[in-house]
Coordinates of C-alpha atoms in Angstrom, one line a residue:
M29 CA -36.9 -36.1 -13.4
A30 CA -35.5 -39.2 -14.3
A31 CA -32.2 -38.3 -13.2
E32 CA -32.9 -37.5 -9.7
L33 CA -35.0 -40.7 -9.1
A34 CA -32.0 -42.6 -10.5
G35 CA -30.1 -40.5 -8.1
G36 CA -32.1 -41.0 -5.2
L37 CA -32.5 -44.6 -5.8
A38 CA -28.4 -45.1 -6.1
L39 CA -28.2 -43.3 -2.5
G40 CA -30.9 -45.3 -1.2
L41 CA -28.7 -48.7 -1.9
L42 CA -25.6 -46.9 -0.5
L43 CA -27.1 -46.2 2.5
V44 CA -29.2 -49.4 3.1
A45 CA -27.3 -52.2 1.1
P46 CA -23.7 -52.3 3.0
P47 CA -24.7 -54.2 5.8
F48 CA -25.8 -57.0 3.9
L49 CA -23.0 -57.1 1.6
P50 CA -20.4 -60.0 2.5
A51 CA -17.2 -58.4 3.9
Y52 CA -14.8 -58.7 0.8
F53 CA -17.2 -56.3 -1.1
L54 CA -18.0 -53.8 1.6
E55 CA -14.0 -53.2 1.4
I56 CA -14.5 -52.5 -2.1
L57 CA -17.5 -50.5 -1.7
I58 CA -15.1 -48.3 1.0
S59 CA -12.4 -48.3 -1.8
V60 CA -14.6 -47.0 -4.2
M61 CA -15.7 -44.1 -1.8
L62 CA -12.3 -43.3 -0.8
F63 CA -11.1 -43.0 -4.5
G64 CA -13.9 -41.0 -5.6
Y65 CA -13.8 -38.7 -2.2
L66 CA -10.1 -38.2 -3.2
G67 CA -10.8 -37.5 -7.2
A68 CA -13.7 -35.1 -6.2
A69 CA -11.2 -33.4 -3.9
W70 CA -8.5 -33.4 -6.8
N71 CA -11.4 -32.1 -9.4
I72 CA -11.8 -28.6 -8.0
L73 CA -8.6 -28.1 -9.0
G74 CA -7.9 -30.2 -11.6
G75 CA -11.4 -30.7 -13.2
Y76 CA -13.1 -27.0 -12.5
A77 CA -9.5 -24.7 -12.5
G78 CA -7.7 -26.9 -15.7
Q79 CA -4.6 -27.0 -13.1
F80 CA -3.6 -30.6 -13.2
S81 CA -2.3 -31.7 -10.2
F82 CA 0.3 -34.8 -10.0
G83 CA 1.0 -34.0 -6.6
H84 CA -1.8 -34.3 -4.5
A85 CA -0.2 -37.2 -2.4
A86 CA 1.6 -34.3 -0.5
Y87 CA -1.7 -33.0 1.1
F88 CA -2.7 -36.6 1.5
G89 CA 0.4 -37.3 3.2
I90 CA 0.2 -34.4 5.5
G91 CA -3.2 -35.0 6.6
A92 CA -2.2 -38.7 6.9
Y93 CA 0.9 -37.9 9.6
T94 CA -0.5 -35.2 11.1
S95 CA -3.8 -36.6 12.7
T96 CA -1.7 -39.9 13.1
L97 CA 1.2 -38.0 15.2
L98 CA -1.1 -35.9 17.3
F99 CA -2.9 -38.9 18.3
L100 CA 0.5 -41.0 18.8
R101 CA 2.1 -38.1 20.6
L102 CA -0.3 -36.1 22.6
G103 CA -3.5 -37.9 22.5
V104 CA -5.2 -36.0 20.4
T105 CA -8.3 -37.3 18.8
P106 CA -7.7 -38.1 14.8
W107 CA -11.0 -35.9 14.3
L108 CA -9.6 -32.7 16.0
G109 CA -6.1 -34.0 13.9
M110 CA -7.8 -34.3 10.8
L111 CA -9.1 -30.8 10.9
A112 CA -5.5 -29.9 11.9
G113 CA -4.2 -31.8 9.3
G114 CA -6.5 -29.9 6.8
V115 CA -5.6 -27.1 7.9
L116 CA -2.1 -27.8 7.4
A117 CA -2.3 -29.2 3.6
A118 CA -4.1 -26.1 2.9
A119 CA -1.2 -23.8 3.9
F120 CA 1.3 -26.0 2.0
G121 CA -0.9 -25.8 -1.1
L122 CA -0.9 -22.1 -0.4
F123 CA 2.7 -21.8 -0.6
A124 CA 3.3 -24.5 -3.2
G125 CA 0.5 -22.8 -5.6
Y126 CA 1.9 -19.2 -4.7
L127 CA 5.4 -20.0 -5.8
S128 CA 4.0 -22.1 -9.1
F129 CA 1.0 -19.4 -10.1
R130 CA 2.7 -16.0 -9.2
Y131 CA 5.7 -17.1 -12.0
G132 CA 3.0 -18.5 -14.5
L133 CA 3.8 -21.8 -14.2
R134 CA 0.9 -23.9 -16.2
G135 CA 0.2 -27.0 -18.2
P136 CA 3.0 -29.5 -17.4
Y137 CA 5.2 -27.4 -15.7
F138 CA 2.6 -27.1 -13.1
S139 CA 2.3 -30.5 -12.6
L140 CA 5.8 -31.5 -12.7
V141 CA 5.9 -28.7 -9.8
T142 CA 3.3 -30.4 -8.0
L143 CA 4.8 -33.5 -8.5
A144 CA 8.3 -32.7 -7.0
F145 CA 6.6 -31.0 -4.1
A146 CA 5.2 -34.5 -3.1
E147 CA 8.7 -36.1 -3.7
M148 CA 10.3 -33.7 -1.4
L149 CA 8.0 -34.4 1.4
R150 CA 8.0 -38.2 0.7
V151 CA 12.2 -37.7 1.0
V152 CA 11.7 -36.1 4.0
A153 CA 9.6 -38.6 5.9
V154 CA 11.9 -41.2 4.5
N155 CA 15.2 -39.5 6.6
T156 CA 13.0 -38.2 9.5
K157 CA 13.3 -41.1 12.8
A158 CA 10.8 -38.6 14.7
V159 CA 7.9 -39.7 11.9
G160 CA 8.9 -42.9 12.2
S161 CA 11.3 -42.6 8.5
S162 CA 11.0 -45.4 5.9
L163 CA 9.1 -47.7 8.5
G164 CA 6.6 -45.6 9.1
L165 CA 3.9 -45.5 11.7
V166 CA 1.3 -48.1 13.5
I167 CA -1.5 -47.0 15.1
P168 CA -1.8 -49.7 18.0
S169 CA -5.2 -52.0 18.0
R170 CA -7.3 -51.3 20.8
E171 CA -11.2 -51.5 22.0
A172 CA -13.1 -49.5 19.4
A173 CA -14.0 -46.0 20.5
P174 CA -15.3 -43.8 18.1
V175 CA -14.4 -41.0 19.8
D176 CA -10.9 -41.8 18.5
F177 CA -12.0 -43.0 15.3
V178 CA -11.6 -46.3 16.1
F179 CA -15.1 -48.5 15.4
A180 CA -15.5 -52.5 16.0
G181 CA -15.6 -53.1 12.2
K182 CA -15.5 -52.0 8.7
L183 CA -19.2 -50.8 8.8
P184 CA -18.9 -47.8 10.7
Y185 CA -15.7 -47.0 8.6
Y186 CA -17.8 -46.9 5.2
Y187 CA -20.5 -44.9 6.6
V188 CA -17.8 -42.3 7.4
I189 CA -16.2 -42.5 3.8
L190 CA -19.7 -41.9 2.5
A191 CA -20.4 -39.0 4.5
M192 CA -17.0 -37.3 3.5
T193 CA -17.8 -38.4 -0.1
L194 CA -21.4 -37.2 0.1
G195 CA -20.1 -33.7 1.7
A196 CA -17.7 -33.4 -1.1
V197 CA -20.4 -33.6 -4.1
W198 CA -22.1 -31.0 -2.1
I199 CA -19.1 -28.6 -1.8
T200 CA -18.4 -29.4 -5.6
R201 CA -21.9 -29.1 -6.1
R202 CA -21.8 -25.4 -4.5
L203 CA -19.0 -24.6 -5.9
E204 CA -20.3 -24.8 -9.6
R205 CA -22.8 -22.9 -9.2
S206 CA -20.8 -19.9 -7.1
K207 CA -18.6 -16.7 -8.5
L208 CA -15.5 -19.1 -7.5
G209 CA -17.3 -21.7 -10.1
Y210 CA -17.5 -19.9 -12.9
S211 CA -14.2 -17.8 -12.3
L212 CA -12.3 -21.4 -12.2
R213 CA -13.9 -22.7 -15.6
A214 CA -13.1 -19.3 -17.3
I215 CA -9.4 -19.9 -16.3
R216 CA -9.8 -23.6 -17.5
E217 CA -10.9 -22.5 -20.9
N218 CA -8.6 -19.3 -21.1
E219 CA -6.5 -17.5 -18.5
D220 CA -5.7 -14.4 -20.2
A221 CA -8.9 -13.8 -21.7
A222 CA -10.4 -14.6 -18.2
E223 CA -8.1 -12.2 -16.4
A224 CA -9.0 -9.7 -19.2
S225 CA -12.3 -9.8 -18.3
G226 CA -11.5 -9.0 -14.7
V227 CA -11.2 -12.0 -13.1
D228 CA -8.4 -12.3 -10.4
A229 CA -6.5 -15.2 -11.9
L230 CA -4.5 -15.9 -9.3
G231 CA -6.7 -15.4 -6.4
M232 CA -9.4 -18.1 -7.5
K233 CA -6.6 -20.7 -8.1
L234 CA -5.1 -20.4 -4.7
R235 CA -8.8 -20.8 -3.2
A236 CA -9.2 -23.6 -5.5
M237 CA -5.6 -25.2 -4.2
A238 CA -6.6 -24.5 -0.6
L239 CA -10.2 -26.1 -0.9
S240 CA -8.9 -29.2 -2.8
S241 CA -5.3 -29.3 -0.6
F242 CA -7.6 -29.4 2.5
L243 CA -10.1 -31.9 1.2
T244 CA -7.3 -34.2 0.5
A245 CA -5.8 -34.1 3.6
L246 CA -9.1 -35.0 5.4
G247 CA -9.0 -38.3 2.9
G248 CA -5.3 -38.8 4.3
T249 CA -6.8 -39.3 8.0
F250 CA -9.2 -41.4 7.0
Y251 CA -6.6 -43.7 5.3
A252 CA -4.4 -43.5 8.4
Q253 CA -7.3 -44.8 10.5
Y254 CA -9.0 -47.7 8.7
F255 CA -5.5 -49.0 7.7
A256 CA -3.6 -48.3 10.9
Y257 CA -0.7 -48.1 9.4
I258 CA 1.3 -45.4 7.3
D259 CA 4.5 -44.9 5.4
P260 CA 6.7 -42.6 3.5
S261 CA 5.6 -44.8 0.3
I262 CA 2.3 -45.1 0.5
T263 CA 1.4 -41.6 1.9
F264 CA 3.4 -39.4 -0.4
G265 CA 3.8 -41.7 -3.3
P266 CA 2.6 -40.9 -6.9
A267 CA 0.1 -43.5 -6.5
V268 CA -2.2 -41.4 -4.3
S269 CA -2.1 -38.7 -6.6
I270 CA -2.5 -41.0 -10.0
Q271 CA -5.5 -42.5 -8.1
G272 CA -7.4 -39.4 -7.4
L273 CA -7.0 -38.0 -10.8
L274 CA -7.7 -40.9 -12.8
Q275 CA -11.1 -41.5 -11.0
A276 CA -12.1 -37.9 -11.9
I277 CA -10.9 -38.1 -16.0
V278 CA -12.5 -41.1 -16.3
G279 CA -15.8 -40.1 -14.7
G280 CA -15.7 -36.4 -16.2
A281 CA -13.3 -34.0 -15.1
G282 CA -15.1 -30.9 -14.3
T283 CA -18.5 -32.7 -13.4
V284 CA -19.9 -33.1 -10.1
L285 CA -20.7 -36.8 -9.9
G286 CA -17.6 -37.8 -12.1
P287 CA -14.8 -38.6 -9.7
V288 CA -17.5 -40.9 -8.0
V289 CA -18.7 -42.3 -11.1
G290 CA -15.1 -42.7 -12.1
A291 CA -14.6 -44.8 -9.2
F292 CA -17.3 -47.0 -9.5
V293 CA -16.0 -48.0 -12.8
L294 CA -12.3 -48.3 -12.0
T295 CA -12.3 -49.6 -8.5
P296 CA -14.1 -52.6 -8.8
V297 CA -12.3 -53.8 -12.5
S298 CA -9.0 -53.1 -10.7
E299 CA -9.9 -55.6 -7.6
L300 CA -11.9 -58.0 -9.3
S301 CA -9.6 -58.8 -11.9
R302 CA -7.1 -59.2 -9.3
A303 CA -8.8 -61.3 -7.6
M304 CA -9.6 -63.8 -10.7
I305 CA -6.5 -63.4 -12.4
R306 CA -4.4 -65.1 -9.6
G307 CA -0.3 -66.3 -9.8
R308 CA 0.2 -63.8 -13.2
A309 CA 1.5 -60.6 -11.1
G310 CA 1.1 -57.3 -13.5
V311 CA -2.1 -59.0 -15.4
D312 CA -4.6 -56.8 -13.2
V313 CA -2.6 -53.4 -13.7
M314 CA -3.1 -54.0 -17.6
V315 CA -6.8 -54.6 -17.6
Y316 CA -7.0 -51.5 -15.3
G317 CA -4.7 -49.8 -18.0
L318 CA -7.3 -51.3 -20.9
V319 CA -10.0 -49.6 -19.7
L320 CA -8.8 -46.5 -19.1
I321 CA -7.1 -46.6 -22.8
L322 CA -10.8 -47.2 -23.7
V323 CA -12.1 -44.6 -21.9
I324 CA -10.1 -42.1 -23.0
S325 CA -10.0 -42.7 -26.1
F326 CA -13.6 -43.0 -27.1
L327 CA -14.5 -40.9 -24.2
P328 CA -12.7 -38.1 -23.6
N329 CA -15.2 -36.1 -21.6
G330 CA -15.4 -39.1 -19.6
L331 CA -18.6 -41.1 -18.5
M332 CA -20.5 -38.2 -17.8
G333 CA -19.4 -36.4 -20.8
W334 CA -20.8 -39.3 -22.6
V335 CA -24.4 -39.4 -20.7
S336 CA -25.1 -36.0 -21.0
R337 CA -24.5 -35.9 -24.8
R338 CA -27.1 -38.8 -25.4
P339 CA -30.2 -36.8 -24.4
A340 CA -29.1 -33.8 -26.8
R341 CA -28.7 -36.4 -29.4
G342 CA -32.5 -38.1 -28.9
R343 CA -33.3 -34.3 -29.3
S344 CA -32.2 -34.1 -32.7

């Protein structure tokens, strides 16, 4: 009951408070929601299925480039381009996943293969003039047109990414209680035992891969529209993949709210330390890394794991 009340209060604040925030803090909150969303998308594959991907930037970039190119070349609204990018990313995810899972790649081998796929797409984009090569693509400034995913201020973008994040949390919650969720957790704990019990490990992991890559691509479209600029190093670079998985690991991989909680911790720490420590390049990264080391060392199950253990200790 207390948890539901706290959740309702937090959601109310997220809905009501942003219009009254200064522009800088609103931008931080948008970043929190974006990284929380990407963490939730990664969590489906990495947290529940136990398949640690270092290449989710591939799907992020596919989503960003697909929607942007459709808009710039054909005038297709990014709302539709977002779905097209999601479908293409899911297809690519199934392709990469089948090649990996079919031949038994697990653990660090799977992680390295996913990183290689993302780097492959980055190199292709850098050397392809049709997609702007290394210069990237700029979405020209124009009048506000919600139908084209263009808004007059930051606030509408915030509510869009908030809705996307809530949607990702809802999907994760439904997945956790479904047959797919139970199967993925069984695969995560012991894939051989799960297969011996009748679980189609290949099929279940491919479903997780498709859903995770589809959702990640939607985040790529949001990024492209919000910043109005993309290039291969930003969208296909390893930083995107790392940001997504760190939110989930710190908040609690394999939990519904873990990625969002992790984003609320890591993103403000990174942004505020960068703002407070000026003139000393790299110090903000050191502070960010220190927080990661402390959380991983003392809270191996993430913040949500620590929260869930506290009531158990109280009862004992």
